[in-house]
mmCIF file of C-alpha atoms in Angstrom:
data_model
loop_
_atom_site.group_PDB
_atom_site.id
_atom_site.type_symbol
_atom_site.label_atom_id
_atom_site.label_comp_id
_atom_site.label_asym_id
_atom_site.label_seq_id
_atom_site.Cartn_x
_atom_site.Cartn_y
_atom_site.Cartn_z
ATOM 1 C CA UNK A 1 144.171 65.632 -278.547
ATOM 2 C CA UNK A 2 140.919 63.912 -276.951
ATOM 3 C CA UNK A 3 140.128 60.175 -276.854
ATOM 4 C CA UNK A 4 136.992 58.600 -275.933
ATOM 5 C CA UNK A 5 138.233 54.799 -273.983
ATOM 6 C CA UNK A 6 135.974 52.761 -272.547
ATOM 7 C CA UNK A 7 136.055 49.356 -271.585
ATOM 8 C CA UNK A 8 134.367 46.688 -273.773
ATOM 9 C CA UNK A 9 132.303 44.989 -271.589
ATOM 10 C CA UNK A 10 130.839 48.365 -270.336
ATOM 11 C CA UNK A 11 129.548 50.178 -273.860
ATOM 12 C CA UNK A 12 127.419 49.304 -277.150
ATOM 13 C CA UNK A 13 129.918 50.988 -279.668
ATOM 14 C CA UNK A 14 126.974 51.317 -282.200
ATOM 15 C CA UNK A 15 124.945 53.465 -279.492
ATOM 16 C CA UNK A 16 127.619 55.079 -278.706
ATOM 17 C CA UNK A 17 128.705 56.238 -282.389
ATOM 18 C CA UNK A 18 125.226 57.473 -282.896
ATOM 19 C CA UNK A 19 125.062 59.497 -279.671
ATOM 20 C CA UNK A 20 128.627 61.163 -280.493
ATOM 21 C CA UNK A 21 127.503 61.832 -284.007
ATOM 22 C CA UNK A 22 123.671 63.274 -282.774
ATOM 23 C CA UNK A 23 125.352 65.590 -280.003
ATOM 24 C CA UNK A 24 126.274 68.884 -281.460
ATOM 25 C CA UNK A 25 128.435 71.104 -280.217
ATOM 26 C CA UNK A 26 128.071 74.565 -280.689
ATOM 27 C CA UNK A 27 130.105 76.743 -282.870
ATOM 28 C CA UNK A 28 132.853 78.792 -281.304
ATOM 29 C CA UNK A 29 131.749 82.426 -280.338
ATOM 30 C CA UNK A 30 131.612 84.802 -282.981
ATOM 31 C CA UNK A 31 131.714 82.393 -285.812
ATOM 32 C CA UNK A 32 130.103 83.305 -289.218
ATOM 33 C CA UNK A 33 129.147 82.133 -292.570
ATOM 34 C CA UNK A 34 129.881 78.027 -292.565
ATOM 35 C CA UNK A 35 131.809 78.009 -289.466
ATOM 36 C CA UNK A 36 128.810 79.020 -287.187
ATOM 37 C CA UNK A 37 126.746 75.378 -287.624
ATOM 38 C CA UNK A 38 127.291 73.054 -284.945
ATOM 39 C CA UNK A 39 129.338 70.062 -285.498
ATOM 40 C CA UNK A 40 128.460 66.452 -284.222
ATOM 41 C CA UNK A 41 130.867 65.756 -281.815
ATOM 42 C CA UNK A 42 131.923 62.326 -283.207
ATOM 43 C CA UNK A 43 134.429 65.033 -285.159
ATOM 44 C CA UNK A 44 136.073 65.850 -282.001
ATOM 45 C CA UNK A 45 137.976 62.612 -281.539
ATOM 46 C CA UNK A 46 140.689 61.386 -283.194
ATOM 47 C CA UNK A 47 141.011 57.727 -281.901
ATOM 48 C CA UNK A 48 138.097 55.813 -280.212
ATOM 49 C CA UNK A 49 139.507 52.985 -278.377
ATOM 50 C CA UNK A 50 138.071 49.600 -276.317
ATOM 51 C CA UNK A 51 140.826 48.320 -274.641
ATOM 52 C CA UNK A 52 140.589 46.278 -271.284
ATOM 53 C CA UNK A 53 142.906 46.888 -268.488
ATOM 54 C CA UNK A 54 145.393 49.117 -267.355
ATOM 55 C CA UNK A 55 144.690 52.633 -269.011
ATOM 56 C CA UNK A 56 149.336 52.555 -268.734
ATOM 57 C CA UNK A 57 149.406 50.409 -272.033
ATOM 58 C CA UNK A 58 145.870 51.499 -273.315
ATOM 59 C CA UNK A 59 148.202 55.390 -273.579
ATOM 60 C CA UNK A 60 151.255 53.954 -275.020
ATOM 61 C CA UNK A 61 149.660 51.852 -277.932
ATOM 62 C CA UNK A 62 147.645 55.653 -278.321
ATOM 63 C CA UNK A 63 151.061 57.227 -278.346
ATOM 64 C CA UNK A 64 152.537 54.791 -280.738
ATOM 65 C CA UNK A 65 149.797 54.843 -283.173
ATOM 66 C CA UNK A 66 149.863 58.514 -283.362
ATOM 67 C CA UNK A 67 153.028 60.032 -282.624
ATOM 68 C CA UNK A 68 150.679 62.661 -280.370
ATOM 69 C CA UNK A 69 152.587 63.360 -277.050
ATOM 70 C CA UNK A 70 151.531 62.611 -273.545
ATOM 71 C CA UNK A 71 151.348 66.173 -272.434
ATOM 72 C CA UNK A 72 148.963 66.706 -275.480
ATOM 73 C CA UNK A 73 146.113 64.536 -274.422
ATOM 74 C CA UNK A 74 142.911 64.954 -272.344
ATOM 75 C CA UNK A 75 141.469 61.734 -270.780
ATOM 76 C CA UNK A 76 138.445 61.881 -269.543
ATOM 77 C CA UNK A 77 137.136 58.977 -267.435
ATOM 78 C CA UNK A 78 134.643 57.921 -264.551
ATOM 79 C CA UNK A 79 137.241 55.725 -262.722
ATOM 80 C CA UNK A 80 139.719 57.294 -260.722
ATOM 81 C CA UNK A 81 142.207 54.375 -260.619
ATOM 82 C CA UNK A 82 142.856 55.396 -264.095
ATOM 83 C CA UNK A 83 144.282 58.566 -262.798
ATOM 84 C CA UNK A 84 147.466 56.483 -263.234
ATOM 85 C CA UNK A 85 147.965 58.068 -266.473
ATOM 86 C CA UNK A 86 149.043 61.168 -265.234
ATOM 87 C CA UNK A 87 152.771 59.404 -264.581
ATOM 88 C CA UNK A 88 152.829 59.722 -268.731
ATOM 89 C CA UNK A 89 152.000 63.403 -268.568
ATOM 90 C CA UNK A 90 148.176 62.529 -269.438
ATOM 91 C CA UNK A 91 145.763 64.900 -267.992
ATOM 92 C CA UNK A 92 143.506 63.003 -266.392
ATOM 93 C CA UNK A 93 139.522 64.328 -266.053
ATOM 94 C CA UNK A 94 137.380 62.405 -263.063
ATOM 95 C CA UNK A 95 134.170 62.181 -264.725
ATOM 96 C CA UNK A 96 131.669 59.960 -261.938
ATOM 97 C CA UNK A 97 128.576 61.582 -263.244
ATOM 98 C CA UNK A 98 129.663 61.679 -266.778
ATOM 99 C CA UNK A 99 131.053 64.314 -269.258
ATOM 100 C CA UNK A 100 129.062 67.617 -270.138
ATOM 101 C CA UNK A 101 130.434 70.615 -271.512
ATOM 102 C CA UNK A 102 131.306 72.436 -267.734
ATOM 103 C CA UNK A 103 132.909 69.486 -267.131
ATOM 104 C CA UNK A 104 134.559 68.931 -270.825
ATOM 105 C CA UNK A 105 135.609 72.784 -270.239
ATOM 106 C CA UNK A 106 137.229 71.869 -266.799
ATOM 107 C CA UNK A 107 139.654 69.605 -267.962
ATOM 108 C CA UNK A 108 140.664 71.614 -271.098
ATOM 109 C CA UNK A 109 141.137 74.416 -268.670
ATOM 110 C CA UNK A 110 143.781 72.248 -266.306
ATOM 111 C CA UNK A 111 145.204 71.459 -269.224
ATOM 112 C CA UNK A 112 146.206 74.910 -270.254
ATOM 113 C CA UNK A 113 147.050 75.629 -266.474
ATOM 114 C CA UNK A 114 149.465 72.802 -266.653
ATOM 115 C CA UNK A 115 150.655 73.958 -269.835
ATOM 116 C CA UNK A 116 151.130 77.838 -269.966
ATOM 117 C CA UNK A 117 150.769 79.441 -273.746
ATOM 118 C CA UNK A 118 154.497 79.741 -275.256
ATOM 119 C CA UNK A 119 155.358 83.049 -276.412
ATOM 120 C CA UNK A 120 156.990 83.201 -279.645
ATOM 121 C CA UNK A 121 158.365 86.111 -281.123
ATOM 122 C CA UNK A 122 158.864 86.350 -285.165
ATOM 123 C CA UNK A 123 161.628 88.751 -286.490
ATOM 124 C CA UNK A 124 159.585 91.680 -287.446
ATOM 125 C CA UNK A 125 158.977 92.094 -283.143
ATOM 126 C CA UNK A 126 155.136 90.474 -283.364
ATOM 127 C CA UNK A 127 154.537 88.250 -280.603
ATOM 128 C CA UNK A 128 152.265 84.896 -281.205
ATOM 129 C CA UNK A 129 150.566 82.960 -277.965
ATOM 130 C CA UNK A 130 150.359 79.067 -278.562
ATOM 131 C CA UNK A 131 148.805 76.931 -276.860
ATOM 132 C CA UNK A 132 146.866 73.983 -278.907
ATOM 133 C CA UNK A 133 143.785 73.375 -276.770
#
C-alpha cells in the first residue's frame, strides 16, 4: 500500500492531482496487449491525505480507514522527523530531493528486505512465493 501525505500548507492539491495523473509510469517488463500502456500514476495510490502534524495519528486514522496493516505501507517523505512512523511498522522512505522512480524502487526494495517472500506450499507439493509489493 502507498500513500501520498503532505502537509496542507505546503501543496496545491489541484496541481498536484494533475501532475500524478500526467506522470506515467511504465508498464511492467514483458507486458503485452492492454497491459503494456503506461498508467498515470494517480492509479497508484489508494488514499491521498493532508493532514497537519504528527505523521503517529496521520498512520492510525490511515489504518482505521482501511483496515491495511502497518507493515504493508510505504511512506515516502522529505522530512526525516517523520521517520517516527517506523515505531508502527511503517517503512519509512527519506525523500530530501523528492521521489523518482530509483528512489520509489529503493523503498519498495527495503520493504521486501524487511519483509522476506512467505513460502507457501499447496497440497499437490507446488510451492508459491508471496510477497505483495
Amino acid at each position: 500500500m502507498t500513500f501520498l501525505p503532505k502537509r496542507k500548507e505546503l501543496i496545491d492539491w489541484s496541481r498536484a492531482n494533475q501532475a500524478l495523473s500526467l506522470l506515467l509510469v511504465p508498464p511492467k517488463h514483458g507486458a503485452k496487449g492492454a497491459d503494456a500502456k503506461p498508467e498515470p500514476a494517480m492509479g497508484f495510490f489508494n488514499q491521498r491525505e493532508i493532514y497537519p502534524g504528527s505523521k503517529i495519528k496521520h498512520f492510525k486514522e490511515l489504518h482505521a480507514k482501511t483496515g491495511i496493516p502497518y507493515n504493508e505501507m510505504v511512506f515516502y517523505d522529505d522530512e526525516g522527523r517523520n521517520r517516527e512512523v517506523e515505531s508502527l511498522g511503517v517503512t519509512f522512505v527519506l525523500v530530501p530531493d523528492g521521489v523518482n522512480s530509483r528512489i520509489f524502487e529503493k523503498g519498495l526494495e527495503e520493504w521486501r528486505r524487511r519483509h522476506p517472500a512467505q513460502v507457501v506450499e499447496d497440497t499437490g507439493g507446488d510451492v508459491e512465493h508471496r510477497n505483495e509489493l
